[in-house]
Coordinates of C-alpha atoms in Angstrom, one line a residue:
M490 CA -107.5 72.5 -113.7
K491 CA -107.8 71.9 -116.9
A492 CA -109.4 68.7 -118.8
A493 CA -110.5 66.9 -122.0
Q494 CA -114.0 66.0 -121.6
I495 CA -116.6 64.2 -124.1
T496 CA -119.4 66.6 -124.7
S497 CA -121.6 64.0 -126.3
Y498 CA -121.3 60.9 -128.3
G499 CA -120.2 61.3 -131.8
A500 CA -116.7 62.0 -133.8
P501 CA -113.8 63.9 -132.1
D502 CA -115.3 67.0 -132.1
V503 CA -117.2 66.5 -128.9
L504 CA -114.1 66.7 -127.2
R505 CA -113.6 69.9 -125.4
V506 CA -111.1 71.1 -122.6
N507 CA -112.8 72.7 -119.7
D508 CA -111.8 74.0 -116.8
V509 CA -113.2 71.3 -113.5
D510 CA -112.7 71.2 -110.0
R511 CA -109.6 69.8 -108.5
P512 CA -110.3 66.1 -107.5
A513 CA -109.1 64.3 -104.2
P514 CA -108.1 61.1 -103.4
G515 CA -110.2 59.6 -101.3
T516 CA -109.5 55.9 -99.2
D517 CA -107.1 53.9 -101.1
E518 CA -106.9 56.2 -103.6
V519 CA -104.0 58.7 -105.4
L520 CA -103.7 62.1 -106.4
V521 CA -101.5 62.2 -109.6
S522 CA -100.3 65.6 -111.2
A523 CA -100.7 64.5 -114.9
E524 CA -98.1 65.2 -117.8
A525 CA -98.9 62.9 -120.4
S526 CA -101.7 60.5 -121.9
S527 CA -102.1 58.5 -125.0
V528 CA -104.9 58.2 -127.5
N529 CA -106.6 54.2 -127.1
G530 CA -108.7 52.4 -129.0
H531 CA -110.5 52.3 -125.8
D532 CA -110.6 56.5 -125.6
A533 CA -112.3 56.3 -129.8
I534 CA -115.0 53.9 -128.8
V535 CA -115.9 55.4 -125.7
R536 CA -116.0 59.0 -127.4
A537 CA -118.3 57.3 -130.1
G538 CA -121.2 55.9 -128.3
E539 CA -120.0 52.1 -128.6
V540 CA -120.0 51.1 -124.9
K541 CA -123.1 53.0 -123.5
F542 CA -123.8 50.1 -121.7
M543 CA -120.7 51.1 -119.7
S544 CA -120.4 54.9 -119.8
G545 CA -123.6 55.7 -119.6
R546 CA -125.6 58.8 -120.8
R547 CA -124.6 61.9 -119.0
F548 CA -122.1 64.3 -119.7
P549 CA -119.2 65.4 -119.3
I550 CA -117.3 62.0 -119.3
G551 CA -113.5 62.2 -118.9
T552 CA -111.2 61.0 -121.4
G553 CA -107.6 59.4 -121.2
L554 CA -107.2 55.7 -120.3
D555 CA -104.0 55.6 -119.5
F556 CA -101.2 58.7 -118.1
A557 CA -98.0 59.6 -116.6
G558 CA -96.8 62.0 -113.9
T559 CA -96.1 63.0 -110.7
V560 CA -98.1 62.0 -107.1
A561 CA -99.3 65.1 -105.9
A562 CA -100.8 63.6 -102.9
T563 CA -102.5 60.2 -101.2
G564 CA -105.9 59.3 -99.5
P565 CA -106.2 57.2 -96.3
G566 CA -105.1 53.9 -97.0
V567 CA -102.2 54.3 -99.4
E568 CA -99.3 53.1 -98.6
G569 CA -96.1 52.7 -100.5
V570 CA -96.9 55.6 -102.6
T571 CA -94.7 58.8 -102.0
V572 CA -95.9 62.7 -102.5
G573 CA -93.4 63.3 -105.9
E574 CA -92.9 59.8 -107.2
R575 CA -93.2 59.6 -110.8
V576 CA -95.7 57.1 -111.4
W577 CA -97.6 55.7 -114.6
G578 CA -101.0 54.0 -114.7
T579 CA -104.8 54.0 -116.1
V580 CA -107.9 55.1 -115.0
H581 CA -110.5 52.1 -114.8
P582 CA -111.4 50.8 -118.4
R583 CA -115.3 50.0 -117.0
K584 CA -116.1 52.8 -114.9
R585 CA -117.3 56.4 -116.2
H586 CA -115.1 59.2 -115.0
I587 CA -115.7 62.7 -114.9
T588 CA -112.2 63.1 -115.7
G589 CA -109.7 60.7 -117.3
G590 CA -105.5 60.5 -118.0
A591 CA -106.2 63.7 -120.3
A592 CA -106.2 65.9 -117.2
E593 CA -103.9 67.9 -115.3
Y594 CA -104.7 66.0 -112.7
V595 CA -105.9 62.5 -112.0
V596 CA -107.5 60.3 -109.0
V597 CA -106.9 56.7 -109.0
S598 CA -106.9 53.8 -106.9
A599 CA -103.4 52.8 -105.4
D600 CA -103.4 49.4 -107.2
R601 CA -103.7 50.9 -110.6
L602 CA -100.3 52.8 -111.2
A603 CA -96.6 51.7 -110.2
P604 CA -93.1 53.3 -110.4
A605 CA -92.8 54.7 -113.8
P606 CA -89.7 53.8 -115.5
A607 CA -86.3 55.6 -114.6
D608 CA -84.9 57.7 -116.7
M609 CA -88.2 57.7 -119.0
S610 CA -90.1 60.9 -119.4
P611 CA -93.8 61.1 -118.8
V612 CA -94.2 61.8 -123.0
E613 CA -92.2 58.5 -123.6
A614 CA -94.6 56.6 -120.7
A615 CA -97.4 57.1 -121.2
P616 CA -98.2 55.2 -124.7
L617 CA -96.6 52.2 -123.6
V618 CA -99.4 52.2 -120.7
V619 CA -102.2 50.2 -122.4
A620 CA -100.3 49.2 -125.5
G621 CA -97.0 47.4 -123.5
S622 CA -99.9 46.2 -120.8
T623 CA -101.9 44.7 -123.6
A624 CA -99.1 43.1 -125.7
L625 CA -97.6 41.5 -122.3
I626 CA -100.9 40.1 -121.5
A627 CA -101.5 38.7 -124.5
L628 CA -98.0 36.9 -125.2
R629 CA -97.6 35.9 -121.6
D630 CA -101.2 34.9 -120.2
S631 CA -103.2 34.3 -123.0
V632 CA -100.7 32.3 -126.0
R633 CA -98.1 31.8 -123.1
L634 CA -95.0 32.2 -125.4
T635 CA -91.9 30.1 -124.7
G636 CA -89.8 30.8 -127.0
G637 CA -89.1 29.4 -130.4
E638 CA -92.5 29.4 -131.6
R639 CA -93.4 31.4 -134.9
V640 CA -95.3 34.4 -134.1
L641 CA -97.3 36.6 -136.7
V642 CA -98.2 39.8 -135.6
R643 CA -100.9 41.7 -137.5
G644 CA -100.8 45.5 -137.4
A645 CA -97.7 45.6 -136.6
A646 CA -97.0 49.2 -136.7
G647 CA -99.9 50.4 -134.1
G648 CA -99.1 51.1 -131.1
V649 CA -100.1 47.4 -129.3
G650 CA -98.4 45.6 -132.7
T651 CA -95.0 47.8 -131.8
A652 CA -95.2 46.6 -128.3
A653 CA -96.2 43.3 -129.5
V654 CA -93.1 42.9 -132.0
Q655 CA -90.5 43.9 -129.3
L656 CA -91.9 41.6 -126.6
A657 CA -92.1 38.5 -128.6
H658 CA -88.6 38.9 -130.0
A659 CA -87.5 39.2 -126.4
M660 CA -88.9 35.9 -125.0
G661 CA -87.3 34.3 -127.9
G662 CA -90.3 34.5 -131.0
R663 CA -89.7 34.5 -134.2
V664 CA -91.4 37.5 -135.7
T665 CA -93.5 38.1 -138.5
A666 CA -95.0 41.8 -138.7
L667 CA -97.9 42.2 -141.1
A668 CA -98.1 46.2 -141.6
R669 CA -97.7 49.1 -144.7
D670 CA -94.6 47.8 -146.5
R671 CA -93.4 52.0 -145.3
H672 CA -93.2 50.7 -142.1
A673 CA -90.5 47.3 -142.5
Q674 CA -87.2 49.7 -141.4
L675 CA -88.6 50.4 -138.0
L676 CA -90.2 46.9 -137.2
T677 CA -87.2 45.2 -138.7
G678 CA -85.5 47.7 -135.9
L679 CA -87.7 46.7 -133.1
G680 CA -87.1 42.7 -133.4
A681 CA -89.0 41.5 -136.1
D682 CA -87.0 39.0 -138.6
E683 CA -89.9 39.3 -141.5
V684 CA -92.1 41.9 -142.4
L685 CA -94.5 41.1 -144.8
D686 CA -96.8 44.5 -146.7
Y687 CA -100.4 43.6 -145.9
G688 CA -101.7 45.4 -148.8
S689 CA -99.8 43.1 -151.4
T690 CA -99.2 39.9 -149.4
P691 CA -102.0 37.2 -149.7
S692 CA -103.0 35.8 -146.3
D693 CA -103.3 32.2 -148.1
R694 CA -99.6 32.4 -149.0
I695 CA -97.5 33.1 -145.3
G696 CA -97.4 31.1 -142.2
P697 CA -97.9 28.6 -140.9
F698 CA -97.6 30.2 -137.6
D699 CA -97.4 28.7 -134.0
V700 CA -99.3 32.4 -132.7
I701 CA -100.7 34.9 -134.2
V702 CA -101.6 38.7 -132.4
D703 CA -104.0 40.1 -134.3
T704 CA -104.7 44.1 -133.1
V705 CA -107.0 44.3 -136.0
G706 CA -110.5 42.8 -135.3
S707 CA -111.4 41.6 -138.8
E708 CA -111.0 39.2 -141.0
L709 CA -110.0 36.8 -138.0
N710 CA -110.6 33.3 -139.7
R711 CA -108.7 34.4 -142.7
Y712 CA -106.0 34.2 -140.7
R713 CA -106.6 31.5 -138.5
S714 CA -106.8 29.1 -141.1
R715 CA -102.6 30.0 -141.2
L716 CA -102.5 28.5 -137.5
A717 CA -100.3 25.7 -136.8
K718 CA -103.0 22.8 -135.6
G719 CA -103.4 23.8 -132.1
G720 CA -102.1 27.0 -131.8
P721 CA -103.4 30.3 -130.5
M722 CA -104.6 33.1 -131.8
V723 CA -105.3 36.2 -129.5
T724 CA -107.5 39.6 -130.9
V725 CA -107.4 42.7 -129.3
G726 CA -109.7 44.4 -131.8
L727 CA -113.5 43.6 -130.8
S728 CA -115.7 44.1 -133.7
P729 CA -119.1 42.4 -134.1
S730 CA -117.1 40.0 -136.5
A731 CA -114.5 39.1 -134.4
L732 CA -116.8 38.2 -131.4
A733 CA -118.7 35.7 -134.1
S734 CA -115.6 34.1 -134.6
I735 CA -114.6 34.2 -131.0
A736 CA -117.6 32.2 -130.0
A737 CA -117.2 30.0 -132.9
T738 CA -114.3 28.6 -132.7
S739 CA -114.8 28.1 -128.7
V740 CA -117.7 25.3 -129.6
Y741 CA -115.0 23.8 -132.3
G742 CA -111.9 23.8 -134.2
S743 CA -108.1 23.4 -132.7
R744 CA -107.0 26.5 -134.2
R745 CA -108.9 28.7 -131.0
I746 CA -109.1 32.3 -131.1
R747 CA -108.9 34.4 -128.0
A748 CA -110.0 37.5 -126.6
F749 CA -109.5 39.3 -123.5
S750 CA -109.3 42.9 -121.6
A751 CA -106.2 44.3 -120.5
D752 CA -106.7 45.8 -117.2
P753 CA -102.9 46.5 -115.7
D754 CA -102.4 46.4 -111.7
T755 CA -99.5 47.7 -109.8
A756 CA -97.6 44.1 -110.6
L757 CA -98.1 44.0 -114.2
L758 CA -97.1 47.8 -114.3
G759 CA -94.2 46.7 -112.8
T760 CA -93.0 44.0 -114.9
L761 CA -94.0 46.0 -117.5
A762 CA -91.0 48.7 -116.1
G763 CA -88.5 46.0 -116.3
H764 CA -88.7 45.5 -120.1
V765 CA -88.4 48.8 -120.4
T766 CA -85.2 48.9 -117.9
S767 CA -83.6 45.8 -119.6
G768 CA -83.9 47.4 -123.2
A769 CA -87.0 45.0 -124.4
L770 CA -89.2 47.6 -125.0
R771 CA -89.2 51.0 -125.9
P772 CA -92.0 53.7 -127.2
V773 CA -92.8 54.1 -130.5
I774 CA -94.4 58.0 -131.0
D775 CA -96.1 58.7 -134.4
S776 CA -97.0 62.5 -132.7
V777 CA -97.3 64.7 -129.9
Y778 CA -100.3 67.0 -129.0
P779 CA -100.7 69.6 -126.5
L780 CA -103.9 69.2 -124.6
A781 CA -105.9 71.9 -126.5
D782 CA -105.5 69.7 -129.7
I783 CA -106.7 66.4 -128.4
A784 CA -109.4 66.4 -131.0
A785 CA -107.0 66.1 -133.7
A786 CA -105.4 63.4 -132.1
H787 CA -108.4 61.4 -132.1
R788 CA -108.9 62.7 -135.8
A789 CA -105.0 61.5 -136.2
F790 CA -105.9 58.4 -134.3
E791 CA -108.9 57.5 -136.4
R792 CA -107.4 57.9 -140.0
G793 CA -104.9 55.0 -138.6
G794 CA -101.6 54.4 -141.0
I795 CA -99.9 55.7 -137.7
S796 CA -96.3 54.3 -136.2
G797 CA -96.7 53.8 -133.0
K798 CA -99.1 56.0 -131.1
H799 CA -100.4 59.7 -130.6
V800 CA -99.4 61.2 -127.1
V801 CA -101.0 63.7 -125.6
V802 CA -99.2 66.4 -123.5
V803 CA -101.1 67.5 -120.3
S804 CA -98.5 68.7 -117.9
A805 CA -100.5 70.5 -115.1

């Protein structure tokens, strides 16, 4: 089978599509015929060698955190999963894999996948798995949005940002989206009550906000100052400066910056599918690449300025 793999740490050109043996599911595992994956920040930092403590120094390493496809086989002990069923899910983000979601077949634990939303193609489903789960955890679990809050989504045009705008709107938040001005029409259509151009809007002239969802990971203290007293700020962009800001606010101050690791399980993916079915959440896709061009998808991701996600079509 074909699989995209990291052959050494570095720029996107270290990615290769290789012929590898088709894996077999073990106990409590499921073999999925993957049809689509997407490019996530996790994929980029693993490829660049920024988390070697986790990914190790043995190559090749699989890439692609998320996937959507069809169940091809189940291992011993698996219940409630049917061969031929359309599913979506993730590989384990903190384990080294020879193949990831960007492969014709992927083996995962049964608790890392769930039925994909009905009437949605794998190309539409895959980009929502990580981005949608991250946004849902941020809003539901980390800042505990209840409705009526003034919510700022920073980096609103990206994968997590577009999902956060939609879900915050669905949860009753009054959403301000901070992004490039050219994304204003898109974000308004997703539910933003207000769209501000981050290039021309000084941070000290916006807000205050009851909640801030940050997907950028820089200048956190500047935006933290725009929180109402006691308001939470959550970031998914974990740069060194972001970690320092998070540590500082855990010691003092009423405006806390929080971080988390999105690692969806079957239950959360089921909840996410419910938001899709209800119409509260839809995918935003910037571009679609064949598996052979996955390096180009990574290059486009690193250039930034995107609307939503870059999708990789795998199709066995």
